[in-house]
Short mmCIF file of C-alpha atoms and ligand atoms in Angstrom, two decimals:
data_model
loop_
_atom_site.label_atom_id
_atom_site.label_comp_id
_atom_site.label_asym_id
_atom_site.label_seq_id
_atom_site.Cartn_x
_atom_site.Cartn_y
_atom_site.Cartn_z
CA MET A 191 -30.88 -27.02 -29.96
CA ILE A 192 -32.42 -28.49 -33.78
CA LEU A 193 -34.93 -29.82 -31.27
CA VAL A 194 -35.29 -26.41 -29.25
CA THR A 195 -35.63 -24.67 -31.82
CA ALA A 196 -38.41 -26.59 -33.22
CA VAL A 197 -40.20 -26.96 -29.93
CA VAL A 198 -39.75 -23.07 -30.24
CA GLU A 199 -41.57 -22.26 -33.15
CA LYS A 200 -43.91 -24.83 -32.73
CA ASN A 201 -44.76 -21.97 -29.52
CA ILE A 202 -44.13 -19.08 -31.14
CA LYS A 203 -46.67 -20.47 -33.30
CA SER A 204 -49.18 -21.25 -30.81
CA VAL A 205 -48.88 -17.89 -29.88
CA THR A 206 -49.52 -16.13 -33.11
CA GLU A 207 -51.99 -18.23 -34.15
CA GLY A 208 -54.64 -18.97 -31.04
CA THR A 209 -55.35 -21.55 -29.06
CA THR A 210 -57.02 -24.63 -32.13
CA ASP A 211 -58.76 -27.31 -30.04
CA LEU A 212 -60.28 -24.37 -28.21
CA LYS A 213 -61.98 -22.89 -31.45
CA LYS A 214 -63.91 -26.75 -31.49
CA ILE A 215 -65.66 -26.86 -28.05
CA ASN A 216 -67.76 -23.05 -28.74
CA PRO A 217 -65.86 -22.25 -24.92
CA GLY A 218 -67.56 -20.12 -22.68
CA PHE A 219 -66.71 -16.98 -21.25
CA SER A 220 -64.77 -18.12 -18.92
CA THR A 221 -63.06 -21.31 -20.85
CA ARG A 222 -61.47 -18.47 -22.83
CA ALA A 223 -60.47 -16.05 -20.11
CA ILE A 224 -58.28 -19.15 -19.06
CA HIS A 225 -56.93 -20.69 -22.16
CA VAL A 226 -56.91 -18.72 -25.06
CA GLY A 227 -53.47 -17.08 -25.54
CA GLN A 228 -52.57 -19.25 -22.16
CA GLU A 229 -51.56 -22.66 -23.35
CA PRO A 230 -49.41 -25.29 -21.68
CA GLU A 231 -45.61 -24.53 -22.94
CA GLU A 232 -43.86 -27.26 -25.47
CA LEU A 233 -40.91 -27.01 -24.02
CA THR A 234 -40.96 -27.81 -19.92
CA GLY A 235 -44.38 -28.53 -19.92
CA ALA A 236 -45.17 -25.10 -17.51
CA VAL A 237 -49.07 -24.89 -17.60
CA VAL A 238 -48.65 -21.39 -17.08
CA PRO A 239 -46.34 -19.96 -20.82
CA PRO A 240 -43.53 -17.64 -19.32
CA ILE A 241 -42.54 -14.99 -20.06
CA PHE A 242 -40.77 -12.78 -22.71
CA GLN A 243 -38.80 -10.58 -21.28
CA THR A 244 -36.67 -9.81 -23.76
CA SER A 245 -36.04 -6.81 -25.74
CA THR A 246 -34.83 -8.41 -28.90
CA TYR A 247 -34.60 -11.81 -31.30
CA GLN A 248 -32.01 -13.74 -32.09
CA GLN A 249 -32.83 -13.69 -36.63
CA SER A 250 -32.26 -16.78 -39.03
CA GLY A 251 -30.31 -14.36 -41.32
CA PHE A 252 -31.20 -10.73 -42.89
CA ALA A 253 -35.35 -10.12 -42.07
CA GLU A 254 -35.65 -12.89 -41.34
CA TYR A 255 -37.94 -13.65 -38.25
CA THR A 256 -41.28 -13.99 -36.35
CA PHE A 257 -39.92 -10.76 -34.21
CA ASP A 258 -37.93 -9.14 -34.72
CA TYR A 259 -37.90 -5.96 -31.43
CA SER A 260 -40.69 -5.85 -28.35
CA ARG A 261 -41.44 -2.15 -29.49
CA ALA A 262 -43.36 -4.21 -32.28
CA ASP A 263 -44.51 -7.12 -30.81
CA ASN A 264 -43.25 -9.58 -27.88
CA PRO A 265 -45.10 -13.24 -27.53
CA THR A 266 -46.62 -12.74 -23.95
CA ARG A 267 -47.99 -9.06 -25.08
CA LYS A 268 -49.85 -10.93 -27.98
CA ASN A 269 -51.28 -13.75 -25.60
CA LEU A 270 -52.77 -11.09 -23.89
CA GLU A 271 -54.02 -9.36 -26.93
CA HIS A 272 -55.16 -12.65 -28.44
CA CYS A 273 -57.58 -13.29 -24.48
CA ILE A 274 -58.98 -9.58 -24.70
CA ALA A 275 -59.78 -9.88 -27.96
CA SER A 276 -61.13 -13.05 -27.41
CA LEU A 277 -63.26 -11.59 -24.68
CA GLU A 278 -64.54 -8.98 -26.29
CA GLU A 279 -65.32 -10.66 -28.92
CA GLY A 280 -63.32 -8.66 -31.49
CA THR A 281 -60.79 -10.27 -33.99
CA GLY A 282 -57.74 -9.30 -32.71
CA ALA A 283 -56.30 -6.22 -29.94
CA VAL A 284 -53.86 -3.77 -29.86
CA ALA A 285 -51.90 -3.12 -25.83
CA PHE A 286 -51.09 0.23 -25.01
CA GLY A 287 -48.69 1.52 -21.69
CA SER A 288 -52.09 2.91 -20.16
CA GLY A 289 -55.85 3.35 -20.91
CA MET A 290 -54.20 7.30 -21.59
CA ALA A 291 -52.14 5.75 -24.32
CA ALA A 292 -54.80 3.27 -26.33
CA GLU A 293 -57.21 6.65 -25.93
CA SER A 294 -54.75 8.28 -27.63
CA ALA A 295 -53.94 5.77 -30.14
CA ILE A 296 -57.29 5.88 -31.06
CA PHE A 297 -57.26 9.45 -31.58
CA SER A 298 -54.37 9.02 -34.02
CA LEU A 299 -56.60 7.59 -36.37
CA LEU A 300 -57.77 10.80 -36.73
CA SER A 301 -55.92 14.11 -38.98
CA ALA A 302 -56.23 17.69 -38.84
CA GLY A 303 -59.49 19.20 -39.04
CA ASP A 304 -61.34 15.89 -38.39
CA HIS A 305 -63.55 16.47 -35.29
CA ILE A 306 -65.04 14.30 -32.40
CA ILE A 307 -68.30 13.82 -30.80
CA LEU A 308 -67.46 12.48 -27.23
CA SER A 309 -69.70 12.02 -24.24
CA ASP A 310 -69.63 15.11 -22.37
CA ASN A 311 -68.82 13.17 -18.89
CA VAL A 312 -66.09 10.62 -19.53
CA TYR A 313 -62.46 10.09 -17.21
CA GLY A 314 -60.62 13.47 -16.35
CA GLY A 315 -57.90 12.28 -18.59
CA THR A 316 -59.41 11.37 -21.77
CA TYR A 317 -61.01 15.16 -20.82
CA ARG A 318 -57.23 16.66 -20.51
CA VAL A 319 -55.80 14.82 -23.59
CA MET A 320 -58.75 16.32 -26.06
CA ASP A 321 -58.75 20.15 -24.31
CA LYS A 322 -54.78 20.90 -24.02
CA ILE A 323 -53.52 17.95 -26.40
CA PHE A 324 -55.21 17.11 -29.35
CA SER A 325 -56.32 20.21 -29.33
CA ARG A 326 -53.33 21.12 -30.66
CA PHE A 327 -53.09 18.79 -33.37
CA GLY A 328 -56.62 20.14 -35.15
CA LEU A 329 -58.77 17.84 -33.75
CA THR A 330 -61.88 19.59 -32.86
CA ALA A 331 -64.36 18.03 -30.25
CA SER A 332 -68.33 18.69 -29.30
CA TRP A 333 -69.22 17.44 -25.46
CA VAL A 334 -72.29 15.86 -25.95
CA ASN A 335 -74.96 13.99 -23.28
CA THR A 336 -74.92 10.76 -25.32
CA SER A 337 -77.31 9.17 -23.16
CA SER A 338 -80.19 11.33 -26.10
CA ILE A 339 -79.56 10.04 -29.42
CA ASP A 340 -81.21 13.14 -30.57
CA SER A 341 -78.06 15.57 -29.42
CA ILE A 342 -75.77 13.15 -31.33
CA ARG A 343 -77.20 13.53 -34.12
CA SER A 344 -77.48 17.31 -34.04
CA ALA A 345 -73.52 17.75 -32.96
CA ILE A 346 -72.66 15.27 -36.41
CA THR A 347 -71.24 17.12 -39.89
CA LYS A 348 -69.55 16.35 -42.71
CA GLN A 349 -65.83 17.32 -40.77
CA THR A 350 -67.12 14.22 -38.37
CA ARG A 351 -65.20 10.53 -38.17
CA LEU A 352 -65.32 9.82 -34.49
CA ILE A 353 -68.75 9.17 -31.96
CA PHE A 354 -66.15 8.66 -28.14
CA ILE A 355 -68.11 7.12 -25.82
CA GLU A 356 -68.36 5.67 -22.03
CA THR A 357 -70.76 4.44 -20.33
CA PRO A 358 -71.94 4.40 -17.72
CA THR A 359 -69.24 7.63 -17.41
CA ASN A 360 -66.96 7.92 -15.40
CA PRO A 361 -68.07 9.19 -12.31
CA MET A 362 -72.18 10.09 -12.98
CA MET A 363 -72.62 6.56 -13.85
CA GLN A 364 -74.95 7.68 -17.18
CA LEU A 365 -75.68 5.31 -19.46
CA THR A 366 -75.57 5.76 -23.75
CA ASP A 367 -77.19 3.51 -25.75
CA ILE A 368 -74.73 1.53 -27.59
CA ALA A 369 -76.70 -0.18 -30.34
CA GLN A 370 -78.98 3.28 -30.69
CA THR A 371 -75.38 5.02 -30.99
CA ALA A 372 -73.74 2.03 -33.68
CA LYS A 373 -76.64 2.72 -36.08
CA LEU A 374 -76.26 6.23 -36.10
CA ALA A 375 -73.05 6.38 -36.80
CA LYS A 376 -72.74 3.23 -39.44
CA ASP A 377 -75.99 5.60 -41.22
CA SER A 378 -73.36 8.20 -41.00
CA GLY A 379 -70.26 6.76 -42.15
CA VAL A 380 -68.97 7.72 -38.62
CA LEU A 381 -66.76 4.79 -35.90
CA LEU A 382 -68.10 4.76 -32.97
CA ALA A 383 -65.90 3.89 -29.86
CA VAL A 384 -67.21 2.81 -26.41
CA ASP A 385 -64.52 3.05 -23.00
CA ASN A 386 -65.69 -0.73 -21.23
CA THR A 387 -63.54 -0.19 -18.29
CA PHE A 388 -66.36 0.47 -16.53
CA MET A 389 -68.28 -2.29 -17.14
CA SER A 390 -65.58 -5.26 -18.58
CA PRO A 391 -67.05 -7.71 -21.09
CA TYR A 392 -68.21 -9.51 -18.47
CA PHE A 393 -71.22 -7.25 -18.22
CA GLN A 394 -70.90 -4.98 -21.53
CA ARG A 395 -69.48 -6.25 -24.56
CA PRO A 396 -69.77 -3.03 -26.99
CA LEU A 397 -68.62 -4.97 -30.69
CA SER A 398 -71.56 -7.14 -30.36
CA LEU A 399 -73.80 -4.42 -30.38
CA ASP A 400 -72.03 -3.25 -33.07
CA ALA A 401 -69.57 -0.29 -32.51
CA ASP A 402 -66.37 -0.43 -33.96
CA LEU A 403 -63.74 0.06 -31.67
CA VAL A 404 -63.41 -1.12 -27.89
CA VAL A 405 -61.16 0.48 -25.76
CA HIS A 406 -59.95 0.04 -21.68
CA SER A 407 -58.29 0.54 -18.91
CA THR A 408 -57.22 -2.83 -18.10
CA THR A 409 -55.38 -0.75 -14.54
CA LYS A 410 -59.11 -1.30 -13.82
CA TYR A 411 -61.00 -5.03 -14.08
CA LEU A 412 -58.65 -6.46 -16.15
CA ASN A 413 -55.83 -6.52 -13.93
CA GLY A 414 -58.57 -6.63 -11.16
CA HIS A 415 -55.34 -5.97 -8.94
CA SER A 416 -55.02 -2.57 -8.46
CA ASP A 417 -50.56 -3.60 -9.12
CA VAL A 418 -50.16 -2.89 -12.97
CA VAL A 419 -51.67 0.74 -15.16
CA GLY A 420 -52.71 -0.77 -18.46
CA GLY A 421 -54.37 -0.35 -21.34
CA ILE A 422 -55.99 -1.80 -24.66
CA VAL A 423 -58.03 -1.45 -28.16
CA ILE A 424 -60.34 -4.42 -29.59
CA SER A 425 -61.80 -4.15 -33.25
CA LYS A 426 -63.65 -6.21 -35.54
CA ASP A 427 -61.87 -4.53 -38.32
CA GLU A 428 -58.76 -5.64 -39.49
CA SER A 429 -57.65 -2.28 -41.69
CA LEU A 430 -58.25 -0.50 -38.06
CA LEU A 431 -56.53 -3.09 -36.67
CA GLU A 432 -53.81 -1.96 -38.69
CA ARG A 433 -53.48 1.04 -38.69
CA LEU A 434 -53.58 0.90 -34.80
CA ARG A 435 -50.85 -1.92 -34.21
CA PHE A 436 -49.09 0.65 -36.87
CA ILE A 437 -49.36 3.61 -34.29
CA GLN A 438 -48.30 0.96 -31.59
CA MET A 439 -44.99 0.41 -32.30
CA SER A 440 -44.19 4.15 -34.04
CA VAL A 441 -45.19 5.40 -30.84
CA GLY A 442 -44.18 2.90 -28.79
CA ALA A 443 -46.24 3.13 -25.69
CA ILE A 444 -46.62 -0.83 -25.32
CA PRO A 445 -47.09 -2.74 -21.83
CA GLY A 446 -43.78 -4.25 -20.72
CA PRO A 447 -43.58 -7.50 -21.02
CA PHE A 448 -44.18 -8.58 -16.98
CA ASP A 449 -47.38 -6.30 -16.96
CA CYS A 450 -48.72 -7.99 -19.61
CA TRP A 451 -48.58 -11.32 -17.83
CA LEU A 452 -49.35 -9.72 -14.75
CA THR A 453 -53.06 -9.30 -16.81
CA LEU A 454 -53.68 -12.60 -18.14
CA ARG A 455 -52.66 -13.98 -14.92
CA SER A 456 -56.02 -11.14 -13.08
CA LEU A 457 -58.02 -12.67 -16.69
CA LYS A 458 -58.40 -15.71 -15.16
CA THR A 459 -60.81 -14.95 -12.33
CA LEU A 460 -62.50 -12.37 -14.87
CA ALA A 461 -66.09 -14.11 -14.33
CA VAL A 462 -66.13 -14.51 -9.94
CA ARG A 463 -64.87 -11.16 -9.18
CA MET A 464 -66.54 -8.94 -11.54
CA GLN A 465 -70.23 -11.39 -10.53
CA ALA A 466 -68.85 -10.87 -6.42
CA HIS A 467 -68.48 -6.63 -7.32
CA HIS A 468 -71.94 -6.77 -8.59
CA ARG A 469 -73.77 -8.83 -5.69
CA ASN A 470 -71.15 -6.42 -3.42
CA ALA A 471 -72.64 -3.10 -5.07
CA MET A 472 -76.12 -4.22 -4.68
CA ALA A 473 -76.16 -4.68 -1.88
CA LEU A 474 -74.39 -1.55 -0.92
CA ALA A 475 -76.04 0.83 -3.02
CA HIS A 476 -80.27 -0.30 -1.51
CA GLU A 477 -78.03 0.74 1.39
CA LEU A 478 -77.02 3.90 0.51
CA TYR A 479 -79.99 4.66 -1.46
CA ASP A 480 -82.33 3.70 2.06
CA SER A 481 -80.17 6.52 4.04
CA SER A 482 -81.06 10.54 4.67
CA ALA A 483 -77.69 10.90 4.71
CA PHE A 484 -77.13 11.25 0.26
CA LYS A 485 -78.91 13.33 -1.68
CA GLN A 486 -78.50 11.18 -4.95
CA VAL A 487 -77.93 7.34 -5.65
CA PHE A 488 -76.20 6.60 -9.47
CA TYR A 489 -76.22 3.26 -9.46
CA PRO A 490 -77.76 1.54 -12.56
CA GLY A 491 -78.78 -1.58 -10.92
CA LEU A 492 -81.33 0.61 -8.49
CA THR A 493 -84.61 1.28 -10.47
CA SER A 494 -84.62 5.09 -9.57
CA HIS A 495 -81.53 5.10 -12.19
CA PRO A 496 -83.28 6.59 -14.75
CA HIS A 497 -80.88 4.71 -17.76
CA HIS A 498 -82.17 1.33 -14.82
CA GLU A 499 -84.17 -0.29 -18.26
CA LEU A 500 -81.53 0.45 -20.58
CA ALA A 501 -78.97 -0.92 -17.80
CA LYS A 502 -81.09 -4.88 -18.04
CA LYS A 503 -80.80 -4.81 -22.09
CA GLN A 504 -76.96 -3.80 -22.34
CA GLN A 505 -75.62 -4.74 -19.37
CA VAL A 506 -75.94 -8.55 -19.22
CA ASP A 507 -73.14 -10.63 -18.86
CA PRO A 508 -72.10 -13.71 -20.68
CA SER A 509 -75.13 -15.91 -20.11
CA GLY A 510 -77.04 -12.64 -20.86
CA ASN A 511 -78.06 -11.74 -17.08
CA PRO A 512 -78.47 -8.14 -16.47
CA GLY A 513 -75.36 -7.17 -14.13
CA PHE A 514 -74.22 -3.64 -13.18
CA GLY A 515 -70.68 -3.35 -11.47
CA GLY A 516 -68.78 -2.37 -8.87
CA MET A 517 -69.27 1.31 -9.07
CA ILE A 518 -71.60 3.38 -7.68
CA SER A 519 -71.67 7.53 -6.85
CA VAL A 520 -73.62 9.21 -4.10
CA GLU A 521 -73.67 13.07 -3.64
CA LEU A 522 -73.88 14.49 0.02
CA LYS A 523 -74.56 17.48 1.36
CA ASP A 524 -70.86 20.13 0.26
CA ILE A 525 -67.64 19.25 -0.26
CA ASP A 526 -67.30 18.98 3.35
CA THR A 527 -69.75 16.73 5.04
CA ALA A 528 -68.31 14.40 2.17
CA ARG A 529 -64.94 14.75 3.93
CA ARG A 530 -65.73 13.84 6.74
CA PHE A 531 -67.99 10.65 5.49
CA VAL A 532 -64.79 9.52 3.44
CA LYS A 533 -62.78 9.52 6.97
CA TYR A 534 -64.88 7.77 8.61
CA LEU A 535 -64.23 4.58 6.17
CA HIS A 536 -61.65 2.09 7.47
CA ILE A 537 -61.51 -0.45 4.66
CA PHE A 538 -62.25 1.58 1.52
CA THR A 539 -59.40 3.85 0.78
CA LEU A 540 -59.12 6.84 -0.38
CA ALA A 541 -57.28 6.36 -3.55
CA GLU A 542 -57.87 6.95 -6.99
CA SER A 543 -58.25 4.12 -9.74
CA LEU A 544 -60.93 1.54 -9.31
CA GLY A 545 -62.25 -1.82 -10.40
CA GLY A 546 -59.35 -3.65 -8.21
CA VAL A 547 -60.24 -6.27 -5.51
CA GLU A 548 -59.96 -3.78 -2.76
CA SER A 549 -62.65 -1.35 -2.37
CA LEU A 550 -61.66 2.10 -3.14
CA VAL A 551 -62.67 5.55 -2.99
CA CYS A 552 -62.35 9.01 -4.18
CA HIS A 553 -63.11 13.21 -4.41
CA PRO A 554 -63.47 13.34 -8.15
CA ALA A 555 -63.78 17.26 -8.02
CA THR A 556 -59.88 17.47 -6.06
CA MET A 557 -59.20 13.77 -7.54
CA THR A 558 -59.90 12.67 -11.30
CA HIS A 559 -61.49 15.38 -11.78
CA ALA A 560 -59.50 17.70 -11.35
CA SER A 561 -58.45 19.48 -14.97
CA VAL A 562 -62.61 19.46 -16.04
CA PRO A 563 -63.32 22.96 -15.56
CA ALA A 564 -65.21 23.24 -11.91
CA GLU A 565 -68.19 25.20 -14.27
CA LYS A 566 -67.95 22.33 -15.92
CA ARG A 567 -68.05 19.53 -13.87
CA LEU A 568 -71.32 21.68 -11.98
CA LEU A 569 -73.26 21.28 -15.60
CA LEU A 570 -73.01 17.80 -15.33
CA GLY A 571 -74.01 17.55 -11.80
CA LEU A 572 -70.34 17.03 -10.57
CA SER A 573 -71.07 18.50 -7.40
CA ASP A 574 -68.03 18.90 -4.99
CA GLY A 575 -69.96 16.54 -2.73
CA LEU A 576 -69.96 13.85 -4.92
CA VAL A 577 -68.23 10.65 -3.61
CA ARG A 578 -66.71 7.98 -5.61
CA LEU A 579 -67.51 4.45 -4.76
CA SER A 580 -64.90 1.36 -6.22
CA VAL A 581 -66.71 -1.33 -4.58
CA GLY A 582 -64.52 -4.33 -4.13
CA ILE A 583 -64.84 -7.86 -3.30
CA GLU A 584 -64.96 -7.97 -0.06
CA ASP A 585 -67.05 -9.90 2.24
CA THR A 586 -70.28 -7.83 2.18
CA HIS A 587 -71.20 -7.77 5.81
CA ASP A 588 -67.82 -5.77 5.98
CA LEU A 589 -68.81 -3.51 4.01
CA LEU A 590 -72.50 -3.08 4.72
CA THR A 591 -70.85 -2.01 8.42
CA ASP A 592 -68.38 0.53 7.15
CA ILE A 593 -70.29 2.25 4.78
CA ARG A 594 -72.88 2.25 8.15
CA GLY A 595 -70.08 3.38 10.74
CA ALA A 596 -69.15 6.03 8.28
CA LEU A 597 -72.99 7.41 8.48
CA ALA A 598 -73.33 6.32 12.35
CA ALA A 599 -70.21 9.05 13.09
CA LEU A 600 -71.01 11.86 10.73
O1 P1T B 37 -55.48 5.96 -16.38
P1 P1T B 37 -55.01 4.81 -17.53
O2 P1T B 37 -54.79 3.45 -16.85
O3 P1T B 37 -54.13 5.83 -18.27
O4 P1T B 37 -56.67 5.05 -17.93
C1 P1T B 37 -57.36 6.22 -18.79
C2 P1T B 37 -58.61 5.85 -18.24
C3 P1T B 37 -59.65 5.59 -19.40
N1 P1T B 37 -61.37 5.60 -19.57
C4 P1T B 37 -61.97 5.28 -17.99
C5 P1T B 37 -62.42 5.39 -17.79
C6 P1T B 37 -60.61 5.29 -16.44
O5 P1T B 37 -61.63 5.79 -16.18
C7 P1T B 37 -59.91 5.56 -17.14
C8 P1T B 37 -59.24 5.57 -15.54
N2 P1T B 37 -59.49 6.00 -14.14
C9 P1T B 37 -59.20 6.77 -13.44
C10 P1T B 37 -57.55 6.55 -12.92
C11 P1T B 37 -59.56 7.06 -12.14
O6 P1T B 37 -60.06 6.86 -11.50
O7 P1T B 37 -61.38 7.36 -12.48
#
């Protein structure tokens, strides 16, 4: 029993303090994705750490414990937080039960009367939570085209505390210059948060460009298998992390241990998955661009994209090679043409969400962005003919055949 207790304590120590051996070799992205927070378990030698599927923990005396209650902390969740913090080049991360819960934690750092500047095109749920929930608690928001630094600058007021950007945006694929925005934020005493869901840390690391906070819907590329809903916030600022941990523990929007474990398992293949998403999306984007069926094709990897040069600089893999991810939006003539195009696809499944190994297709106006008022959608260029593709990692040839078949049937 004493031996078991000692081993368990050692395990907990490695969970809470991270891997010291790894630090010695300055490991690369995939090594960290596979090993940080995922050391073999010492009690049995299991190469894959077990799931700590427990709500509570035995305490050795009054207030004597390492873990006390799983809303406050859990070893499997901590492993996930360590791993993603390392991939995003942060010093810590705080995991949540969904991307929206993670974003809500960031907004909860603010107080009534504070002002936030947000990208005018964001995921519909981000618009909804600000417009319908946080506005009732006295936060004010300006929706700005953050691709223009001058527009951000002129929106800053004395009450501004946070700039929240999505880059590329969902679903219009517009980019914001993270380094330039971070400098403006620093000069103005304002925090910068970046929703990095579309790129994943494999293709974009905002903290290395001086952002204060990175947020993910881990539901998407980080988990990558369309079987978990989750979210996370990463930072290098210990005081922000402390406040976020307090919000995590107080509000309690936590992910369960099994979901954390599944996401950790998925992270091991993040690099190879992202390369495959990028490869397939590049092939499809060229095919779509060459077709006369589309009014516009939005993919930052195309030289025709207005932010292609910024994408080449800002969206790079850990070796510095540009990568543009797996998301493409296309504009068809109208909603009926969009409906027919989607109907003729066989491999792409009509569904919300993105970033999984399987290809999905979505109609933002009626699905992910239905909560954005129609006039606002049109101002963003988000027409009823817009279709969003989440390009999976199936065989490139099969995806091309699927697209060609749908175009021929149109
Ligand atoms: O669904 P959830 O895990 O709560 O994540 C919200 C969210 C946050 N940020 C971005 C950029 C997102 O795309 C999302 C969720 N998006 C979809 C469900 C979608 O199909 O676009």
